[in-house]
mmCIF file of C-alpha atoms and ligand atoms in Angstrom:
data_model
loop_
_atom_site.group_PDB
_atom_site.id
_atom_site.type_symbol
_atom_site.label_atom_id
_atom_site.label_comp_id
_atom_site.label_asym_id
_atom_site.label_seq_id
_atom_site.Cartn_x
_atom_site.Cartn_y
_atom_site.Cartn_z
ATOM 1 C CA MET K 1 39.474 38.671 55.778
ATOM 2 C CA PRO K 2 38.893 35.341 53.583
ATOM 3 C CA TYR K 3 35.000 34.369 55.102
ATOM 4 C CA LEU K 4 34.599 31.481 53.698
ATOM 5 C CA ASP K 5 31.705 30.292 56.651
ATOM 6 C CA HIS K 6 28.081 31.791 55.289
ATOM 7 C CA ALA K 7 27.149 28.327 55.977
ATOM 8 C CA ALA K 8 27.172 29.344 59.655
ATOM 9 C CA THR K 9 25.941 32.986 59.074
ATOM 10 C CA THR K 10 26.641 34.771 56.202
ATOM 11 C CA PRO K 11 27.308 38.724 56.434
ATOM 12 C CA MET K 12 23.915 41.160 56.580
ATOM 13 C CA ARG K 13 22.228 42.786 54.057
ATOM 14 C CA PRO K 14 22.934 46.861 53.830
ATOM 15 C CA GLU K 15 19.164 46.557 52.958
ATOM 16 C CA ALA K 16 18.123 44.488 55.964
ATOM 17 C CA ILE K 17 20.735 46.944 58.009
ATOM 18 C CA ALA K 18 18.886 49.869 56.804
ATOM 19 C CA ALA K 19 14.951 48.578 57.233
ATOM 20 C CA MET K 20 16.180 47.439 60.772
ATOM 21 C CA SER K 21 17.539 50.930 61.822
ATOM 22 C CA ALA K 22 15.007 52.629 60.637
ATOM 23 C CA GLN K 23 12.493 50.480 62.690
ATOM 24 C CA PHE K 24 14.820 50.833 66.312
ATOM 25 C CA GLY K 25 13.911 54.066 66.292
ATOM 26 C CA ASP K 26 10.180 53.629 66.914
ATOM 27 C CA VAL K 27 8.120 52.584 70.044
ATOM 28 C CA GLY K 28 4.877 50.287 69.477
ATOM 29 C CA ASN K 29 4.155 46.447 70.891
ATOM 30 C CA ALA K 30 2.672 45.169 67.812
ATOM 31 C CA SER K 31 -0.124 43.709 69.881
ATOM 32 C CA SER K 32 -1.406 46.627 71.646
ATOM 33 C CA LEU K 33 -4.568 48.218 70.180
ATOM 34 C CA HIS K 34 -3.031 52.114 70.213
ATOM 35 C CA ALA K 35 -1.670 53.891 67.557
ATOM 36 C CA ALA K 36 1.948 52.937 67.711
ATOM 37 C CA GLY K 37 0.917 49.530 68.168
ATOM 38 C CA ARG K 38 -1.395 49.348 64.832
ATOM 39 C CA ARG K 39 1.955 50.708 63.222
ATOM 40 C CA ALA K 40 4.414 48.134 64.778
ATOM 41 C CA ARG K 41 1.182 45.230 63.383
ATOM 42 C CA ARG K 42 1.445 47.072 59.685
ATOM 43 C CA VAL K 43 5.161 46.783 59.531
ATOM 44 C CA VAL K 44 4.799 43.156 60.729
ATOM 45 C CA GLU K 45 2.183 42.306 58.557
ATOM 46 C CA GLU K 46 3.585 43.798 55.654
ATOM 47 C CA SER K 47 6.857 41.843 56.599
ATOM 48 C CA ARG K 48 4.604 38.802 56.701
ATOM 49 C CA GLU K 49 3.063 39.395 53.437
ATOM 50 C CA SER K 50 6.481 39.384 51.960
ATOM 51 C CA ILE K 51 7.955 37.016 53.103
ATOM 52 C CA ALA K 52 5.196 34.187 52.173
ATOM 53 C CA ALA K 53 5.055 35.875 48.838
ATOM 54 C CA LEU K 54 8.728 34.866 48.128
ATOM 55 C CA LEU K 55 8.599 31.303 49.831
ATOM 56 C CA GLY K 56 5.143 30.676 48.469
ATOM 57 C CA ALA K 57 2.913 30.701 50.815
ATOM 58 C CA ARG K 58 0.022 32.240 52.184
ATOM 59 C CA PRO K 59 0.534 35.044 55.231
ATOM 60 C CA SER K 60 -0.942 32.678 57.774
ATOM 61 C CA ASP K 61 1.275 29.716 56.960
ATOM 62 C CA VAL K 62 4.464 32.860 58.446
ATOM 63 C CA VAL K 63 4.478 32.195 62.231
ATOM 64 C CA PHE K 64 7.523 33.983 63.457
ATOM 65 C CA THR K 65 10.192 32.146 66.128
ATOM 66 C CA ALA K 66 13.550 32.286 66.713
ATOM 67 C CA GLY K 67 15.689 30.681 63.961
ATOM 68 C CA GLY K 68 16.249 27.829 62.770
ATOM 69 C CA THR K 69 16.339 26.113 66.321
ATOM 70 C CA GLU K 70 13.366 26.748 67.906
ATOM 71 C CA SER K 71 11.250 26.088 64.370
ATOM 72 C CA ASP K 72 12.350 22.413 64.275
ATOM 73 C CA ASN K 73 12.236 22.093 68.272
ATOM 74 C CA LEU K 74 8.607 23.911 67.317
ATOM 75 C CA ALA K 75 8.156 21.238 64.379
ATOM 76 C CA VAL K 76 8.845 17.915 65.782
ATOM 77 C CA LYS K 77 7.838 18.704 69.206
ATOM 78 C CA GLY K 78 4.413 20.079 68.277
ATOM 79 C CA LEU K 79 3.965 17.249 65.704
ATOM 80 C CA TYR K 80 4.332 14.880 67.947
ATOM 81 C CA TRP K 81 2.348 15.830 71.046
ATOM 82 C CA SER K 82 -0.492 16.879 68.497
ATOM 83 C CA GLN K 83 -0.429 13.380 66.611
ATOM 84 C CA VAL K 84 -0.051 11.131 69.843
ATOM 85 C CA ALA K 85 -3.172 14.044 72.003
ATOM 86 C CA LYS K 86 -5.298 12.958 68.513
ATOM 87 C CA ASP K 87 -3.696 9.098 68.452
ATOM 88 C CA PRO K 88 -1.691 7.676 71.150
ATOM 89 C CA SER K 89 -0.367 5.221 68.566
ATOM 90 C CA ARG K 90 0.980 7.358 66.475
ATOM 91 C CA ARG K 91 4.792 7.580 67.686
ATOM 92 C CA ARG K 92 6.941 6.676 65.295
ATOM 93 C CA LEU K 93 9.084 10.007 63.884
ATOM 94 C CA LEU K 94 11.073 9.492 60.497
ATOM 95 C CA THR K 95 13.082 11.798 59.817
ATOM 96 C CA SER K 96 17.441 11.201 57.719
ATOM 97 C CA SER K 97 20.781 10.097 59.561
ATOM 98 C CA ILE K 98 22.147 13.474 58.379
ATOM 99 C CA GLU K 99 20.250 15.848 59.911
ATOM 100 C CA HIS K 100 21.287 19.342 61.607
ATOM 101 C CA HIS K 101 21.665 18.530 65.245
ATOM 102 C CA ALA K 102 18.254 21.375 66.377
ATOM 103 C CA LEU K 103 16.429 18.084 64.756
ATOM 104 C CA LEU K 104 18.670 15.633 65.710
ATOM 105 C CA ASP K 105 18.386 16.859 69.636
ATOM 106 C CA PRO K 106 14.875 17.299 70.024
ATOM 107 C CA LEU K 107 14.141 13.872 68.577
ATOM 108 C CA ILE K 108 16.402 12.193 70.763
ATOM 109 C CA TRP K 109 14.826 14.046 73.926
ATOM 110 C CA LEU K 110 11.497 12.775 72.434
ATOM 111 C CA ALA K 111 12.617 9.312 71.989
ATOM 112 C CA GLN K 112 14.211 9.046 75.297
ATOM 113 C CA ASP K 113 11.811 11.083 77.573
ATOM 114 C CA GLU K 114 8.174 11.156 75.445
ATOM 115 C CA GLY K 115 8.179 7.575 74.280
ATOM 116 C CA ALA K 116 9.100 8.135 70.794
ATOM 117 C CA GLU K 117 10.477 5.676 68.234
ATOM 118 C CA VAL K 118 12.887 7.763 66.064
ATOM 119 C CA VAL K 119 13.995 5.874 62.902
ATOM 120 C CA GLN K 120 17.042 6.865 60.813
ATOM 121 C CA ALA K 121 16.979 5.969 56.847
ATOM 122 C CA GLY K 122 19.959 6.358 55.987
ATOM 123 C CA VAL K 123 21.916 8.486 53.252
ATOM 124 C CA ASP K 124 24.205 7.169 50.552
ATOM 125 C CA ARG K 125 28.296 7.969 49.796
ATOM 126 C CA ARG K 126 26.828 11.297 48.297
ATOM 127 C CA GLY K 127 25.067 12.187 51.230
ATOM 128 C CA ARG K 128 21.843 11.474 49.447
ATOM 129 C CA LEU K 129 18.688 9.966 51.644
ATOM 130 C CA ASP K 130 18.160 6.708 50.493
ATOM 131 C CA LEU K 131 14.282 6.050 49.177
ATOM 132 C CA ASP K 132 13.819 2.454 49.574
ATOM 133 C CA ALA K 133 14.872 2.472 53.289
ATOM 134 C CA LEU K 134 12.265 5.629 54.133
ATOM 135 C CA ALA K 135 9.546 3.833 51.643
ATOM 136 C CA GLU K 136 10.403 0.507 53.908
ATOM 137 C CA GLN K 137 9.560 2.026 56.768
ATOM 138 C CA ILE K 138 6.567 3.990 55.902
ATOM 139 C CA ASP K 139 5.389 0.453 54.348
ATOM 140 C CA LEU K 140 6.396 -1.066 57.793
ATOM 141 C CA ASP K 141 3.356 0.925 59.804
ATOM 142 C CA SER K 142 2.548 3.785 58.332
ATOM 143 C CA GLY K 143 -0.751 4.419 60.962
ATOM 144 C CA SER K 144 2.175 4.537 63.602
ATOM 145 C CA ILE K 145 3.888 7.232 62.274
ATOM 146 C CA ALA K 146 3.397 10.580 63.801
ATOM 147 C CA ALA K 147 5.699 12.758 61.056
ATOM 148 C CA ILE K 148 8.085 12.595 58.757
ATOM 149 C CA SER K 149 10.976 15.505 58.313
ATOM 150 C CA VAL K 150 13.819 15.557 56.091
ATOM 151 C CA MET K 151 16.181 18.716 55.102
ATOM 152 C CA TRP K 152 15.753 19.947 52.264
ATOM 153 C CA ALA K 153 19.610 20.676 51.811
ATOM 154 C CA ASN K 154 22.307 19.304 54.403
ATOM 155 C CA ASN K 155 24.271 22.265 56.088
ATOM 156 C CA GLU K 156 27.997 20.644 56.225
ATOM 157 C CA VAL K 157 28.100 19.041 52.297
ATOM 158 C CA GLY K 158 25.457 20.636 50.775
ATOM 159 C CA THR K 159 23.493 17.718 49.150
ATOM 160 C CA VAL K 160 20.375 18.181 48.054
ATOM 161 C CA GLN K 161 17.612 15.860 49.230
ATOM 162 C CA PRO K 162 14.975 14.296 46.851
ATOM 163 C CA LEU K 163 11.845 15.779 49.035
ATOM 164 C CA GLU K 164 9.643 16.003 46.216
ATOM 165 C CA GLN K 165 9.706 12.051 46.652
ATOM 166 C CA VAL K 166 9.599 12.079 50.201
ATOM 167 C CA VAL K 167 6.505 13.875 49.951
ATOM 168 C CA SER K 168 4.566 11.560 47.641
ATOM 169 C CA LEU K 169 5.834 8.701 49.755
ATOM 170 C CA ALA K 170 4.350 10.350 52.798
ATOM 171 C CA GLN K 171 0.944 11.691 51.098
ATOM 172 C CA ARG K 172 0.095 8.371 50.002
ATOM 173 C CA HIS K 173 -0.562 7.664 53.644
ATOM 174 C CA GLY K 174 -2.000 10.976 55.077
ATOM 175 C CA ILE K 175 2.038 11.438 57.095
ATOM 176 C CA PRO K 176 2.690 15.341 57.461
ATOM 177 C CA VAL K 177 6.219 16.493 56.771
ATOM 178 C CA HIS K 178 8.817 18.664 58.013
ATOM 179 C CA THR K 179 11.394 19.993 56.377
ATOM 180 C CA ASP K 180 14.513 22.067 57.868
ATOM 181 C CA ALA K 181 15.250 24.401 54.923
ATOM 182 C CA VAL K 182 17.439 26.469 56.575
ATOM 183 C CA GLN K 183 20.182 26.559 54.471
ATOM 184 C CA ALA K 184 18.223 26.382 50.944
ATOM 185 C CA VAL K 185 15.853 29.519 51.732
ATOM 186 C CA GLY K 186 18.114 32.595 49.962
ATOM 187 C CA GLN K 187 20.073 29.927 47.670
ATOM 188 C CA LEU K 188 17.862 27.867 45.580
ATOM 189 C CA ASP K 189 14.053 27.921 44.662
ATOM 190 C CA VAL K 190 12.311 27.349 48.095
ATOM 191 C CA ASP K 191 8.125 27.596 47.682
ATOM 192 C CA PHE K 192 6.091 25.978 50.265
ATOM 193 C CA SER K 193 2.658 25.461 48.801
ATOM 194 C CA ALA K 194 3.895 23.933 45.780
ATOM 195 C CA SER K 195 6.688 21.673 47.362
ATOM 196 C CA GLY K 196 3.832 19.955 49.270
ATOM 197 C CA VAL K 197 5.655 20.198 52.796
ATOM 198 C CA ASP K 198 3.404 20.692 55.801
ATOM 199 C CA ALA K 199 6.167 22.563 57.851
ATOM 200 C CA MET K 200 9.312 24.431 57.023
ATOM 201 C CA SER K 201 11.965 25.849 59.345
ATOM 202 C CA VAL K 202 13.886 28.844 58.052
ATOM 203 C CA SER K 203 16.272 31.311 59.836
ATOM 204 C CA ALA K 204 17.092 34.867 58.611
ATOM 205 C CA HIS K 205 21.206 34.693 59.245
ATOM 206 C CA LYS K 206 21.296 32.491 57.210
ATOM 207 C CA LEU K 207 20.484 34.556 54.400
ATOM 208 C CA GLY K 208 21.399 37.957 55.438
ATOM 209 C CA GLY K 209 19.092 38.759 58.163
ATOM 210 C CA PRO K 210 19.924 39.208 61.243
ATOM 211 C CA THR K 211 20.635 36.134 64.375
ATOM 212 C CA GLY K 212 18.029 35.547 66.392
ATOM 213 C CA ILE K 213 14.698 35.424 64.329
ATOM 214 C CA GLY K 214 13.281 33.000 61.868
ATOM 215 C CA ALA K 215 9.791 31.487 61.087
ATOM 216 C CA ILE K 216 8.403 27.859 60.858
ATOM 217 C CA LEU K 217 5.836 27.834 57.592
ATOM 218 C CA LEU K 218 2.733 26.045 58.293
ATOM 219 C CA GLY K 219 0.215 24.332 56.453
ATOM 220 C CA ARG K 220 -3.202 25.226 56.800
ATOM 221 C CA GLU K 221 -3.995 21.661 58.606
ATOM 222 C CA ILE K 222 -1.254 21.629 60.663
ATOM 223 C CA GLU K 223 -0.894 22.522 64.336
ATOM 224 C CA PRO K 224 1.744 21.593 66.850
ATOM 225 C CA VAL K 225 1.469 22.013 70.372
ATOM 226 C CA PRO K 226 3.031 24.996 70.840
ATOM 227 C CA LEU K 227 6.436 24.941 72.697
ATOM 228 C CA LEU K 228 5.612 28.423 74.713
ATOM 229 C CA HIS K 229 2.843 29.700 76.139
ATOM 230 C CA GLY K 230 1.876 33.012 77.139
ATOM 231 C CA GLY K 231 0.203 36.243 75.095
ATOM 232 C CA GLY K 232 -1.032 34.293 72.749
ATOM 233 C CA GLN K 233 0.262 35.640 69.092
ATOM 234 C CA GLU K 234 1.191 33.942 66.170
ATOM 235 C CA ARG K 235 -1.830 32.099 66.220
ATOM 236 C CA ASP K 236 -1.664 30.805 69.614
ATOM 237 C CA VAL K 237 1.403 28.736 68.048
ATOM 238 C CA ARG K 238 4.114 30.847 69.240
ATOM 239 C CA SER K 239 3.699 33.153 72.027
ATOM 240 C CA GLY K 240 6.163 36.125 73.068
ATOM 241 C CA THR K 241 5.859 40.613 72.133
ATOM 242 C CA LEU K 242 6.962 40.071 67.937
ATOM 243 C CA ASP K 243 10.143 41.553 67.434
ATOM 244 C CA VAL K 244 9.540 44.244 65.065
ATOM 245 C CA PRO K 245 13.460 45.206 63.430
ATOM 246 C CA ALA K 246 14.331 41.727 63.342
ATOM 247 C CA ILE K 247 11.064 40.983 61.266
ATOM 248 C CA VAL K 248 12.067 43.582 59.223
ATOM 249 C CA GLY K 249 15.438 42.807 58.648
ATOM 250 C CA PHE K 250 14.638 39.380 57.917
ATOM 251 C CA ALA K 251 11.896 40.884 55.013
ATOM 252 C CA ALA K 252 14.286 42.280 53.766
ATOM 253 C CA ALA K 253 17.061 40.266 53.460
ATOM 254 C CA LEU K 254 14.868 37.530 51.683
ATOM 255 C CA ASP K 255 13.701 40.019 49.142
ATOM 256 C CA ALA K 256 17.588 40.818 48.651
ATOM 257 C CA ALA K 257 18.365 37.212 48.529
ATOM 258 C CA SER K 258 15.897 36.711 46.211
ATOM 259 C CA ARG K 259 16.178 39.182 43.496
ATOM 260 C CA ASP K 260 19.971 38.308 42.750
ATOM 261 C CA ARG K 261 19.775 34.680 43.330
ATOM 262 C CA ILE K 262 20.366 33.580 39.685
ATOM 263 C CA GLU K 263 22.761 36.016 39.458
ATOM 264 C CA ARG K 264 24.879 35.700 42.937
ATOM 265 C CA ASN K 265 24.544 31.555 42.642
ATOM 266 C CA ALA K 266 25.908 31.231 39.068
ATOM 267 C CA ARG K 267 28.898 33.747 40.436
ATOM 268 C CA VAL K 268 28.839 32.117 44.171
ATOM 269 C CA SER K 269 28.998 28.612 41.959
ATOM 270 C CA ALA K 270 31.752 30.007 39.653
ATOM 271 C CA LEU K 271 33.683 30.674 42.582
ATOM 272 C CA ARG K 272 33.535 27.145 43.903
ATOM 273 C CA GLY K 273 34.382 25.778 41.361
ATOM 274 C CA ALA K 274 37.684 27.820 41.010
ATOM 275 C CA LEU K 275 37.923 26.876 44.869
ATOM 276 C CA ILE K 276 37.646 22.949 44.538
ATOM 277 C CA GLU K 277 40.020 23.392 41.581
ATOM 278 C CA GLY K 278 42.609 24.887 43.154
ATOM 279 C CA VAL K 279 42.821 23.082 45.926
ATOM 280 C CA ARG K 280 42.846 20.344 43.832
ATOM 281 C CA SER K 281 45.575 21.061 42.139
ATOM 282 C CA GLN K 282 47.779 22.114 45.418
ATOM 283 C CA VAL K 283 47.004 19.296 47.561
ATOM 284 C CA PRO K 284 46.148 16.065 44.978
ATOM 285 C CA ASP K 285 44.995 13.327 47.379
ATOM 286 C CA VAL K 286 42.022 15.523 48.696
ATOM 287 C CA VAL K 287 39.195 14.348 49.120
ATOM 288 C CA LEU K 288 35.386 16.617 48.384
ATOM 289 C CA ASN K 289 32.838 15.296 50.314
ATOM 290 C CA GLY K 290 29.300 15.279 49.150
ATOM 291 C CA ASP K 291 27.915 15.280 45.543
ATOM 292 C CA GLU K 292 30.558 15.707 42.589
ATOM 293 C CA ARG K 293 27.638 16.713 40.673
ATOM 294 C CA LEU K 294 28.189 20.632 41.425
ATOM 295 C CA ASP K 295 24.658 21.850 39.818
ATOM 296 C CA GLU K 296 22.353 22.971 42.382
ATOM 297 C CA ALA K 297 19.605 20.370 41.302
ATOM 298 C CA PHE K 298 22.154 18.288 43.827
ATOM 299 C CA ARG K 299 24.504 20.571 45.860
ATOM 300 C CA LEU K 300 23.726 23.647 47.031
ATOM 301 C CA PRO K 301 26.126 26.318 44.906
ATOM 302 C CA ASN K 302 27.928 27.619 48.180
ATOM 303 C CA ASN K 303 29.376 24.537 49.305
ATOM 304 C CA ALA K 304 32.688 22.843 48.944
ATOM 305 C CA HIS K 305 33.539 20.035 51.313
ATOM 306 C CA PHE K 306 37.001 18.622 51.933
ATOM 307 C CA SER K 307 38.802 15.426 53.611
ATOM 308 C CA PHE K 308 42.644 16.313 53.910
ATOM 309 C CA PRO K 309 44.548 12.771 54.519
ATOM 310 C CA GLY K 310 46.211 12.411 57.189
ATOM 311 C CA CYS K 311 45.350 16.071 58.938
ATOM 312 C CA GLU K 312 43.153 17.092 61.891
ATOM 313 C CA GLY K 313 40.306 19.549 60.953
ATOM 314 C CA ASP K 314 40.603 21.298 63.766
ATOM 315 C CA ALA K 315 44.661 21.798 63.652
ATOM 316 C CA LEU K 316 44.317 22.945 59.949
ATOM 317 C CA LEU K 317 41.713 25.091 60.352
ATOM 318 C CA LEU K 318 43.528 27.117 62.833
ATOM 319 C CA LEU K 319 46.330 27.381 60.843
ATOM 320 C CA LEU K 320 44.478 28.884 58.028
ATOM 321 C CA ASP K 321 42.850 30.845 60.905
ATOM 322 C CA ALA K 322 46.165 32.182 61.630
ATOM 323 C CA LYS K 323 45.822 33.146 57.614
ATOM 324 C CA GLY K 324 43.100 35.093 58.254
ATOM 325 C CA ILE K 325 40.836 32.402 56.104
ATOM 326 C CA GLU K 326 37.840 31.548 57.885
ATOM 327 C CA CYS K 327 36.167 28.751 57.329
ATOM 328 C CA SER K 328 34.412 25.650 59.569
ATOM 329 C CA THR K 329 35.367 21.734 60.495
ATOM 330 C CA GLY K 330 33.099 19.023 59.806
ATOM 331 C CA SER K 331 33.581 18.070 63.421
ATOM 332 C CA ALA K 332 31.991 19.049 66.989
ATOM 333 C CA CYS K 333 33.875 19.552 69.389
ATOM 334 C CA SER K 334 33.206 17.268 72.874
ATOM 335 C CA ALA K 335 34.634 17.847 75.887
ATOM 336 C CA GLY K 336 38.088 19.140 74.550
ATOM 337 C CA ILE K 337 37.952 16.272 71.980
ATOM 338 C CA ALA K 338 37.344 16.341 68.411
ATOM 339 C CA GLN K 339 34.129 14.016 67.569
ATOM 340 C CA PRO K 340 33.470 12.785 63.686
ATOM 341 C CA SER K 341 30.878 14.541 62.242
ATOM 342 C CA HIS K 342 27.458 12.016 62.403
ATOM 343 C CA VAL K 343 26.992 13.647 58.622
ATOM 344 C CA LEU K 344 30.517 12.073 56.763
ATOM 345 C CA LEU K 345 29.966 8.777 59.240
ATOM 346 C CA ALA K 346 26.664 8.574 57.932
ATOM 347 C CA MET K 347 27.749 9.136 54.403
ATOM 348 C CA GLY K 348 30.224 5.975 55.283
ATOM 349 C CA ALA K 349 33.479 8.031 56.552
ATOM 350 C CA ASP K 350 35.418 6.056 58.660
ATOM 351 C CA ALA K 351 36.258 8.654 61.782
ATOM 352 C CA ALA K 352 39.879 9.634 60.444
ATOM 353 C CA SER K 353 38.467 11.054 57.235
ATOM 354 C CA ALA K 354 35.658 12.688 58.970
ATOM 355 C CA ARG K 355 37.857 14.257 61.462
ATOM 356 C CA SER K 356 40.204 15.509 58.729
ATOM 357 C CA SER K 357 37.800 17.631 56.576
ATOM 358 C CA LEU K 358 36.571 21.859 56.219
ATOM 359 C CA ARG K 359 33.778 23.317 54.926
ATOM 360 C CA PHE K 360 34.634 26.216 52.780
ATOM 361 C CA SER K 361 31.234 28.103 52.010
ATOM 362 C CA LEU K 362 30.817 31.839 49.886
ATOM 363 C CA GLY K 363 28.093 33.599 49.646
ATOM 364 C CA TRP K 364 27.011 37.478 49.034
ATOM 365 C CA THR K 365 30.204 39.130 49.591
ATOM 366 C CA SER K 366 32.620 36.293 48.196
ATOM 367 C CA THR K 367 35.055 37.138 45.867
ATOM 368 C CA PRO K 368 38.070 35.761 43.468
ATOM 369 C CA GLU K 369 40.128 37.115 46.014
ATOM 370 C CA ASP K 370 38.555 34.588 48.487
ATOM 371 C CA VAL K 371 39.347 31.639 46.692
ATOM 372 C CA ALA K 372 42.911 32.794 46.036
ATOM 373 C CA ALA K 373 44.143 33.339 49.478
ATOM 374 C CA VAL K 374 42.826 29.625 49.820
ATOM 375 C CA VAL K 375 44.933 28.012 47.300
ATOM 376 C CA THR K 376 47.876 29.872 48.229
ATOM 377 C CA ALA K 377 47.269 28.831 51.925
ATOM 378 C CA ILE K 378 46.292 25.827 52.050
ATOM 379 C CA GLY K 379 49.037 23.177 50.930
ATOM 380 C CA PRO K 380 51.525 24.615 53.570
ATOM 381 C CA ALA K 381 49.104 24.484 56.466
ATOM 382 C CA VAL K 382 48.458 20.786 54.996
ATOM 383 C CA GLU K 383 51.889 20.174 55.111
ATOM 384 C CA ARG K 384 51.677 21.182 58.403
ATOM 385 C CA ALA K 385 49.103 19.496 60.022
ATOM 386 C CA GLN K 386 50.413 16.098 58.525
ATOM 387 C CA LEU K 387 53.031 16.655 60.538
ATOM 388 C CA ALA K 388 51.473 17.709 63.135
ATOM 389 C CA ALA K 389 49.223 14.645 63.353
ATOM 390 C CA GLY K 390 51.985 12.350 62.507
ATOM 391 C CA VAL K 391 54.350 13.776 65.727
ATOM 392 C CA GLY K 392 50.740 13.440 67.724
ATOM 393 C CA ARG K 393 50.755 10.045 66.688
ATOM 394 C CA GLN K 394 54.298 9.108 67.278
ATOM 395 C CA ALA K 395 53.909 10.291 70.747
ATOM 396 C CA ARG K 396 50.823 8.079 71.834
ATOM 397 C CA SER K 397 52.509 4.956 69.730
HETATM 398 N N1 PLP H 1 18.790 23.978 60.971
HETATM 399 C C1 PLP H 1 20.294 23.588 59.597
HETATM 400 C C2 PLP H 1 20.440 22.628 58.649
HETATM 401 C C3 PLP H 1 21.510 25.075 60.313
HETATM 402 O O1 PLP H 1 22.411 24.964 59.011
HETATM 403 C C4 PLP H 1 21.376 25.251 61.214
HETATM 404 C C5 PLP H 1 22.400 26.212 61.772
HETATM 405 O O2 PLP H 1 23.734 26.454 61.728
HETATM 406 C C6 PLP H 1 19.992 25.636 61.993
HETATM 407 C C7 PLP H 1 18.761 24.795 61.811
HETATM 408 C C8 PLP H 1 19.875 25.872 62.818
HETATM 409 O O3 PLP H 1 19.334 27.795 63.159
HETATM 410 P P1 PLP H 1 19.470 28.972 63.954
HETATM 411 O O4 PLP H 1 20.988 29.148 63.924
HETATM 412 O O5 PLP H 1 18.616 29.851 63.176
HETATM 413 O O6 PLP H 1 18.970 28.276 65.419
#
């Protein structure tokens, strides 16, 4: 089955499955003092050291969570609460208009329920943050800003964000920066310390590990107010018994993804190039969304995102699914109605073209056959989806 939805989740690496399988049979709470507990603790700490080394962090920076959503929630809520506790006038949170809902929705909640003022800086047509708009917001009243959060790379269109510049703007005013690096880790050269960010979200299932485990990396001075209170695990920032097999799987997957990253990116990026060319050859009016510069400085190597004029993305997805091809639409379904993606709207797309979009994301298991299957199926699928959309429009008029 051509699986082209690696950005949603990617198959587990055999190394991660083997490491987890070996661990499942072992008992031990990593907080227990007896031998079994100490054995579990050793496994956790070795995994933590390995993850930290691969991400350019210190082991003590790594706080395990249940994944990207929890890390993002902990970052924005925890940082906001800790800043407001220190200085009640620091209520502004700056972010971009293309963040994942795991970040956007806690921000909206903070604005609605906790007195935060959330400001979203726009992006250009490629989906890259407008740095001037961000700088303007910082200069407006830097003393009122609790934190800045800008993702490392976008999950829909794959655009890599100018994080270095964001950090340098923020550092001038001593404002903490968080980044959602969920799509970047495993694909890009992510170095936590070198990046200068204060907090970073990571998720294991996007890089070949299991779902339900991830981490937030926290710099020395960063102490978010916890979301979970209890046993005081993970620097008292994230209580809860540690999931030892999942942590081992996370470490093994990150190790595997780091080892073959350069070779894999070259292969995946070549396949992505063939996919773009193939789709263009079958559907001449297709629009490639995101950065047309396919270099990984600008765009994730696995991402191809298109709008198909005259189609509904959902219909197209189901037509491809019927041919065994699995991909994703850019739109979210709300009450049975496809909502255009906020990311594409922020990039200047109109609602119809945003709704006509599909994301193909490749990964470590992708093959030339997967690409060939899409190229074969896409022309007839687009014709049928256009027909269906035309019929739908006629019926409504
Ligand atoms: N942030 C980004 C950019 C993502 O792509 C995702 C997953 O789609 C998440 C956060 C949420 O991560 P998780 O599935 O681990 O909760």
